[in-house]
Coordinates of C-alpha atoms and ligand atoms in Angstrom, one line a residue:
X183 CA 15.9 -6.4 4.0
X184 CA 16.5 -5.8 7.5
X185 CA 14.1 -7.4 9.9
X186 CA 12.5 -3.7 10.5
X187 CA 12.0 -1.4 7.9
X188 CA 13.6 2.3 7.7
X189 CA 10.1 3.4 6.1
X190 CA 6.9 2.2 6.9
X191 CA 3.8 3.4 4.5
X192 CA 0.8 2.9 5.9
X193 CA -2.0 3.2 2.3
X194 CA -0.9 1.3 -0.7
X195 CA -2.6 3.8 -3.4
X196 CA -1.0 5.8 -5.9
X197 CA 0.8 8.0 -3.2
X198 CA 1.8 5.2 -1.6
X199 CA 3.5 3.1 -4.1
X200 CA 4.8 6.1 -6.0
X201 CA 6.5 7.0 -2.4
X202 CA 7.7 3.5 -1.5
X203 CA 9.2 3.1 -5.0
X204 CA 10.7 6.1 -4.9
X205 CA 12.5 6.1 -1.3
X206 CA 13.6 2.5 -2.0
X207 CA 15.7 3.5 -4.9
X208 CA 17.4 5.7 -2.8
X209 CA 18.7 2.5 -1.0
X210 CA 16.1 2.9 2.1
X211 CA 14.5 -0.2 2.8
X212 CA 10.8 0.5 2.9
X213 CA 7.5 -2.3 3.6
X214 CA 4.2 -0.8 2.7
X215 CA 0.8 -2.2 4.6
X216 CA -3.0 -1.4 2.9
X217 CA -6.4 -2.9 4.5
X218 CA -7.6 -4.4 1.0
X219 CA -5.3 -5.1 -2.3
X220 CA -3.0 -3.0 -3.2
X221 CA -4.1 -0.1 -5.7
X222 CA -8.0 -0.7 -5.6
X223 CA -9.5 2.4 -4.1
X224 CA -9.4 6.2 -5.0
X225 CA -6.4 5.5 -7.4
X226 CA -7.5 2.6 -9.2
X227 CA -11.3 4.7 -10.1
X228 CA -9.5 7.6 -11.3
X229 CA -10.1 9.1 -14.6
X230 CA -6.4 9.7 -15.0
X231 CA -5.9 13.2 -16.8
X232 CA -2.8 14.4 -16.4
X233 CA -3.0 18.7 -16.6
X234 CA 0.3 20.3 -18.7
X235 CA 2.4 22.3 -15.9
X236 CA 5.9 23.7 -15.7
X237 CA 7.2 23.2 -12.1
X238 CA 10.0 26.0 -12.9
X239 CA 7.5 28.7 -13.2
X240 CA 4.6 27.7 -11.4
X241 CA 3.5 30.0 -9.0
X242 CA 1.9 27.8 -5.8
X243 CA 3.4 25.3 -4.5
X244 CA 0.4 23.3 -5.6
X245 CA 1.2 23.8 -9.5
X246 CA 4.3 23.2 -8.7
X247 CA 3.5 19.7 -8.0
X248 CA 1.1 19.5 -10.6
X249 CA 4.1 20.3 -12.9
X250 CA 6.6 17.9 -11.5
X251 CA 3.8 15.5 -12.6
X252 CA 3.3 17.0 -15.5
X253 CA 7.0 16.8 -16.5
X254 CA 8.3 13.4 -15.2
X255 CA 5.1 11.6 -16.2
X256 CA 6.4 10.3 -19.7
X257 CA 10.4 9.6 -18.2
X258 CA 8.3 8.0 -15.3
X259 CA 6.0 6.0 -17.8
X260 CA 9.3 4.8 -19.8
X261 CA 11.2 3.6 -16.4
X262 CA 8.3 1.4 -15.0
X263 CA 7.6 0.0 -18.9
X264 CA 11.4 -0.8 -18.9
X265 CA 11.3 -2.8 -14.8
X266 CA 8.3 -4.5 -15.8
X267 CA 6.8 -4.6 -18.9
X268 CA 4.0 -3.5 -18.4
X269 CA 2.9 0.2 -20.2
X270 CA 0.4 2.2 -18.2
X271 CA -1.5 3.9 -21.0
X272 CA 0.5 7.5 -20.7
X273 CA -0.6 9.7 -23.6
X274 CA -0.1 13.1 -24.8
X275 CA -3.8 13.1 -26.4
X276 CA -4.0 17.1 -25.6
X277 CA -7.7 18.2 -24.2
X278 CA -10.1 21.2 -24.3
X279 CA -10.6 23.1 -21.2
X280 CA -14.1 25.2 -21.6
X281 CA -13.6 28.0 -19.4
X282 CA -16.6 29.5 -17.3
X283 CA -17.1 32.9 -16.5
X284 CA -15.3 32.6 -12.7
X285 CA -12.0 30.9 -14.7
X286 CA -11.5 34.4 -16.2
X287 CA -8.2 34.5 -14.2
X288 CA -7.2 31.0 -15.4
X289 CA -5.7 31.5 -19.2
X290 CA -3.2 34.8 -17.2
X291 CA -2.2 31.5 -14.8
X292 CA -1.5 29.1 -17.4
X293 CA 0.5 32.1 -19.5
X294 CA 2.7 32.7 -16.2
X295 CA 3.3 29.3 -16.2
X296 CA 4.0 29.3 -20.1
X297 CA 1.7 26.4 -20.6
X298 CA 0.9 26.1 -24.4
X299 CA -3.2 27.1 -24.9
X300 CA -5.1 29.1 -28.0
X301 CA -8.1 30.3 -27.2
X302 CA -10.4 28.8 -29.7
X303 CA -13.9 29.8 -31.4
X304 CA -16.8 27.6 -30.7
X305 CA -16.6 26.9 -34.8
X306 CA -12.8 25.8 -34.4
X307 CA -13.4 23.5 -31.2
X308 CA -16.0 22.1 -33.5
X309 CA -13.8 21.5 -36.2
X310 CA -11.4 19.7 -33.8
X311 CA -14.1 17.7 -32.1
X312 CA -17.8 16.2 -32.8
X313 CA -19.2 18.6 -30.2
X314 CA -22.7 18.9 -29.7
X315 CA -23.9 21.3 -26.7
X316 CA -21.0 23.0 -24.9
X317 CA -20.7 26.1 -22.9
X318 CA -17.7 28.0 -21.6
X319 CA -14.7 29.5 -24.1
X320 CA -13.0 26.5 -25.5
X321 CA -9.4 26.7 -24.8
X322 CA -7.3 24.2 -26.8
X323 CA -4.2 22.3 -24.1
X324 CA -2.2 20.3 -26.2
X325 CA -0.2 19.5 -23.4
X326 CA -2.8 17.7 -21.6
X327 CA -2.1 14.4 -20.9
X328 CA -4.0 10.6 -19.6
X329 CA -2.7 7.8 -18.2
X330 CA -4.9 4.2 -17.8
X331 CA -4.8 4.5 -13.8
X332 CA -5.0 0.4 -13.3
X333 CA -2.3 -0.3 -15.6
X334 CA -0.7 2.6 -13.6
X335 CA -1.2 0.7 -10.5
X336 CA -0.2 -2.7 -12.1
X337 CA 3.1 -1.1 -12.9
X338 CA 4.1 0.8 -9.8
X339 CA 3.0 -2.1 -7.4
X340 CA 5.8 -4.8 -10.1
X341 CA 7.8 -1.8 -9.7
X342 CA 7.9 -1.7 -5.9
X343 CA 7.9 -5.4 -5.8
X344 CA 11.3 -5.1 -8.3
X345 CA 12.9 -2.4 -6.5
X346 CA 12.7 -4.9 -2.9
X347 CA 9.4 -2.8 -1.2
X348 CA 7.8 -5.4 1.3
X349 CA 3.9 -5.7 0.0
X350 CA 1.7 -6.7 2.5
X351 CA -1.7 -6.5 1.0
X352 CA -4.9 -7.2 3.7
X353 CA -2.8 -6.1 6.5
X354 CA -5.0 -2.7 7.5
X355 CA -2.6 -0.4 10.3
X356 CA -5.3 -0.4 14.0
X357 CA -3.3 1.8 16.0
X358 CA -0.1 3.3 17.0
X359 CA 1.9 2.9 19.7
X360 CA 3.4 5.9 20.7
X361 CA 6.5 6.9 23.0
X362 CA 6.7 10.4 24.2
X363 CA 7.3 11.9 20.8
X364 CA 8.0 9.1 18.5
X365 CA 5.6 6.3 17.0
X366 CA 7.0 3.0 18.1
X367 CA 5.0 0.6 16.5
X368 CA 2.0 -0.1 13.9
X369 CA -0.5 -2.6 15.2
X370 CA -1.5 -4.9 12.2
X371 CA -5.1 -6.1 12.1
X372 CA -4.1 -9.8 13.8
X373 CA -2.4 -8.1 15.8
X374 CA 1.2 -8.1 14.8
X375 CA 2.9 -5.0 15.5
X376 CA 5.4 -3.5 12.9
X377 CA 8.7 -1.7 14.4
X378 CA 9.9 0.7 12.1
X379 CA 12.1 3.8 11.6
X380 CA 9.9 6.1 10.0
X381 CA 6.3 5.8 9.3
X382 CA 4.1 7.3 6.3
X383 CA 0.6 7.9 6.3
X384 CA -1.0 7.3 3.0
X385 CA -4.0 5.8 3.7
X386 CA -5.9 8.9 1.7
X387 CA -9.9 9.1 2.3
X388 CA -9.3 6.9 5.3
X389 CA -6.1 8.8 6.4
X390 CA -8.2 11.0 9.3
X391 CA -9.1 7.2 11.8
X392 CA -4.9 7.1 11.9
X393 CA -4.3 11.1 12.5
X394 CA -6.4 11.5 15.4
X395 CA -4.9 9.8 18.2
X396 CA -1.7 11.8 17.0
X397 CA -3.8 14.5 17.9
X398 CA -4.5 15.8 14.3
X399 CA -8.1 16.6 13.0
X400 CA -7.3 18.1 9.3
X401 CA -10.6 16.8 8.2
X402 CA -10.2 14.2 5.3
X403 CA -12.8 13.1 3.9
X404 CA -14.1 10.6 1.7
X405 CA -15.6 12.4 -1.1
X406 CA -17.2 9.8 -3.9
X407 CA -17.0 10.2 -7.5
X408 CA -19.0 7.9 -10.0
X409 CA -18.0 7.2 -13.2
X410 CA -19.5 5.8 -16.3
X411 CA -17.6 3.8 -19.6
X412 CA -19.0 4.6 -23.0
X413 CA -17.9 2.1 -26.0
X414 CA -18.6 4.4 -28.8
X415 CA -17.2 6.7 -31.6
X416 CA -15.7 9.6 -29.5
X417 CA -13.5 12.7 -29.4
X418 CA -10.0 12.3 -29.3
X419 CA -8.9 14.6 -27.0
X420 CA -9.8 15.1 -23.1
X421 CA -12.8 17.6 -22.8
X422 CA -13.5 19.7 -19.2
X423 CA -16.3 21.1 -18.6
X424 CA -16.4 22.8 -15.1
X425 CA -16.5 19.2 -12.9
X426 CA -17.5 17.1 -15.7
X427 CA -14.9 15.8 -18.2
X428 CA -14.3 13.2 -21.1
X429 CA -11.6 11.0 -21.4
X430 CA -11.5 9.0 -24.6
X431 CA -9.1 6.0 -23.8
X432 CA -8.2 6.2 -28.0
X433 CA -9.4 2.4 -28.3
X434 CA -13.6 3.0 -28.6
X435 CA -14.0 3.7 -25.0
X436 CA -14.9 7.0 -23.4
X437 CA -14.4 7.8 -19.5
X438 CA -17.4 10.3 -18.2
X439 CA -16.8 11.6 -15.2
X440 CA -17.6 12.6 -12.0
X441 CA -20.0 13.1 -9.7
X442 CA -18.6 15.1 -6.3
X443 CA -20.8 13.7 -3.5
X444 CA -18.8 14.8 0.0
X445 CA -22.3 13.1 1.7
X446 CA -22.1 9.6 0.5
X447 CA -19.8 8.7 3.4
X448 CA -17.5 5.3 2.7
X449 CA -19.9 3.7 1.0
X450 CA -18.5 3.1 -2.5
X451 CA -21.8 2.7 -4.7
X452 CA -22.7 3.9 -8.3
X453 CA -26.5 5.5 -8.3
X454 CA -29.2 4.9 -11.3
X455 CA -29.3 9.0 -11.4
X456 CA -25.4 9.9 -11.2
X457 CA -25.0 7.2 -13.8
X458 CA -27.8 8.8 -15.9
X459 CA -26.4 12.0 -15.0
X460 CA -23.2 11.3 -16.6
X461 CA -24.6 9.4 -19.6
X462 CA -27.1 12.5 -20.6
X463 CA -24.1 15.3 -20.4
X464 CA -21.7 12.7 -22.9
X465 CA -24.7 12.8 -24.7
X466 CA -25.3 16.2 -25.4
X467 CA -21.8 17.3 -25.4
X468 CA -20.2 14.8 -27.9
X469 CA -22.9 13.8 -31.0
X470 CA -21.6 10.6 -31.5
X471 CA -21.6 9.5 -28.1
X472 CA -25.7 9.3 -28.7
X473 CA -25.4 6.4 -30.1
X474 CA -22.9 4.9 -27.5
X475 CA -23.2 1.6 -25.2
X476 CA -22.8 1.8 -21.9
X477 CA -19.8 -0.7 -21.3
X478 CA -19.7 -0.1 -17.2
X479 CA -20.1 1.9 -14.4
X480 CA -17.6 2.4 -11.1
X481 CA -17.1 4.7 -8.1
X482 CA -14.0 6.1 -6.1
X483 CA -13.5 7.7 -2.8
X484 CA -11.3 10.9 -3.2
X485 CA -9.4 12.2 0.0
X486 CA -11.4 15.5 0.3
X487 CA -9.6 18.5 2.3
X488 CA -11.3 21.6 3.4
X489 CA -9.1 23.4 1.1
X490 CA -8.8 21.3 -1.8
X491 CA -4.8 20.9 -1.2
X492 CA -2.9 17.3 0.5
X493 CA -1.6 17.4 3.5
X494 CA 2.4 16.7 2.4
X495 CA 5.1 16.3 5.1
X496 CA 6.1 15.5 9.1
X497 CA 2.9 15.0 11.1
X498 CA 3.9 18.0 13.9
X499 CA 4.6 16.5 17.3
X500 CA 6.0 13.3 16.3
X501 CA 9.8 12.9 15.4
X502 CA 9.1 9.9 13.1
X503 CA 5.5 10.1 11.2
X504 CA 4.8 12.0 8.1
X505 CA 1.7 12.1 6.7
X506 CA 0.7 12.2 2.6
X507 CA -2.9 12.4 1.8
X508 CA -5.7 14.4 1.2
X509 CA -4.8 14.8 -2.4
X510 CA -8.9 15.1 -3.4
X511 CA -9.3 15.4 -7.3
X512 CA -5.9 15.4 -8.4
X513 CA -3.8 12.4 -6.9
X514 CA -2.9 11.0 -10.4
X515 CA -1.2 14.0 -11.2
X516 CA 0.5 15.3 -8.1
X517 CA 1.9 11.5 -7.3
X518 CA 5.1 12.0 -8.5
X519 CA 5.9 15.4 -7.4
X520 CA 4.5 14.3 -3.7
X521 CA 6.6 11.1 -3.8
X522 CA 9.7 13.3 -4.8
X523 CA 8.6 16.0 -1.7
X524 CA 8.4 12.5 0.4
X525 CA 11.8 11.1 -0.3
X526 CA 13.2 14.1 0.1
X527 CA 12.4 14.9 3.4
X528 CA 13.0 11.6 4.7
X529 CA 16.7 11.6 3.1
X530 CA 17.1 14.8 4.6
X531 CA 17.4 16.5 0.9
X532 CA 15.9 20.1 0.5
X533 CA 12.7 19.6 -1.0
X534 CA 11.5 20.6 -4.5
X535 CA 8.8 22.2 -3.4
X536 CA 8.0 24.6 -0.3
X537 CA 5.7 22.0 1.8
X538 CA 4.2 24.6 4.5
X539 CA 1.3 25.3 1.5
X540 CA 0.8 21.3 2.8
X541 CA 1.3 21.3 6.7
X542 CA -1.2 19.2 8.6
X543 CA -1.8 22.1 10.8
X544 CA -2.1 24.9 8.5
X545 CA -5.2 27.3 8.1
X546 CA -7.6 26.3 5.0
X547 CA -7.2 29.1 2.4
X548 CA -10.5 28.4 0.2
X549 CA -10.2 31.0 -1.7
X550 CA -7.4 29.5 -3.8
X551 CA -8.2 28.4 -6.8
X552 CA -6.7 25.5 -8.7
X553 CA -5.8 26.3 -12.8
X554 CA -7.8 22.9 -13.0
X555 CA -10.0 21.0 -11.8
X556 CA -9.2 17.5 -12.5
Ligands
FAD786 C1 -13.4 9.5 -10.0 C2 -13.0 9.9 -9.4 C3 -11.7 10.6 -10.6 C4 -10.6 11.2 -10.1 N1 -9.9 11.6 -11.3 C5 -8.6 12.1 -11.4 C6 -7.8 12.6 -12.3 O1 -8.7 12.4 -13.4 N2 -6.5 12.8 -12.2 C7 -5.9 12.8 -10.8 O2 -5.1 13.2 -10.5 N3 -6.6 12.4 -9.8 C8 -7.9 12.0 -10.0 N4 -8.8 11.9 -8.9 C9 -8.3 11.5 -7.6 C10 -7.0 10.4 -7.9 O3 -7.4 9.3 -7.7 C11 -7.4 10.3 -5.6 O4 -6.5 11.7 -5.7 C12 -5.9 9.7 -5.5 O5 -6.1 8.1 -6.3 C13 -5.4 9.5 -4.1 O6 -4.7 8.6 -3.7 P1 -4.3 8.1 -2.3 O7 -2.9 6.8 -2.2 O8 -4.2 8.9 -1.5 O9 -5.6 6.6 -1.7 P2 -6.1 5.9 -1.9 O10 -5.7 5.5 -4.0 O11 -7.8 5.4 -1.9 O12 -5.6 4.9 -1.6 C14 -5.7 4.5 -0.3 C15 -4.8 3.2 -0.1 O13 -4.9 3.4 1.5 C16 -5.2 1.8 2.2 N5 -6.0 2.1 3.8 C17 -7.0 3.0 4.3 N6 -7.0 2.8 5.8 C18 -6.1 1.9 5.8 C19 -5.1 1.2 6.8 N7 -5.8 1.6 8.1 N8 -4.4 0.6 7.2 C20 -3.7 -0.2 5.5 N9 -4.5 0.8 4.5 C21 -5.3 1.4 4.7 C22 -7.0 1.7 1.2 O14 -6.9 -0.1 1.0 C23 -6.7 2.4 -0.4 O15 -5.7 1.2 -1.2 C24 -10.0 11.2 -9.4 C25 -10.7 10.6 -8.3 C26 -11.9 9.8 -8.8 C27 -12.7 9.0 -7.2

């Protein structure tokens, strides 16, 4: 690789690593810098739900990003497995979404998008899964899938290495050196300066710290999410009830998520109350889980944004600065679409998704509702 990479990526979570892999496959020289180990923050902690979608009939750019993820995840998983030998655990397990009264428009959105679904009666849902107490109207989503995040991250890291991405762990970016309208270099912890053609900021919940010196304050902030892992007989599909969900891994383990704590700051920790609440939810929702054992629990910092949508595209005012952050509850399902759009942008191609909706200087529109919460 040339001494100075074409693209220096700050942040090696799912967004930075997927982008690095796609860019390197297009022939660009890429280096990724992470302040700790790669893929150990939100991307590691997430539940890995990949809801269904259809990019050709999506109504909004966010739905289109989700649709790209839904359609490309199976082939991308196979590509990673072939290249690295690592199976990321992608599985079309199906799901049941229990819609609440405020979700009354959601089936119309699914229908318009061409997503397969079936409205179930409660008795019908109970014939499919060993349900206990549930609220909401059950809707079967046969094309709902899941991926095992830690395995997917391991596959991505290995794949990046195989295609020549330079991976630099424990080298956090501390400051930019700025020209009049360009970033000249980034200064790393330890003092080294890295010069690159272009810079992509993909630092998850920490991105705001590096956007401020560029004159932007989009209010990307950490939103803590706790998860409990239970062991024992369970359901077989992903169950989604409001902001809570159960993700059966198919090996006797069920992931119960998740809390949403916007005031916890950067303190990544589980609490007795948070885990107890998740376990109680699981026990009343799926009958056999009443006898499950608590295997472990963990927490992650979602990169929250004011309207829940990510920031993807050029950093206004800086010719060679780009951003991909703020994916909040959906960074896994949006990772492929995001990396695809970033790669198109950085290789001079028209983007398959209209990036105006994800502009750093947009006015947040909190009235936009997502067809899925996770
Ligand atoms: C509990 C929980 C459940 C979730 N469930 C789902 C789900 O089911 N489906 C879904 O699609 N999404 C889910 N998400 C959301 C998803 O995990 C995130 O949106 C996604 O992981 C964000 O990826 P990222 O790469 O932007 O951030 P991260 O994974 O946080 O990566 C950012 C990286 O940047 C590094 N970094 C930070 N500052 C610097 C710096 N100065 N220099 C260098 N490196 C730096 C960090 O060390 C980190 O490795 C969930 C999240 C949580 C927490």
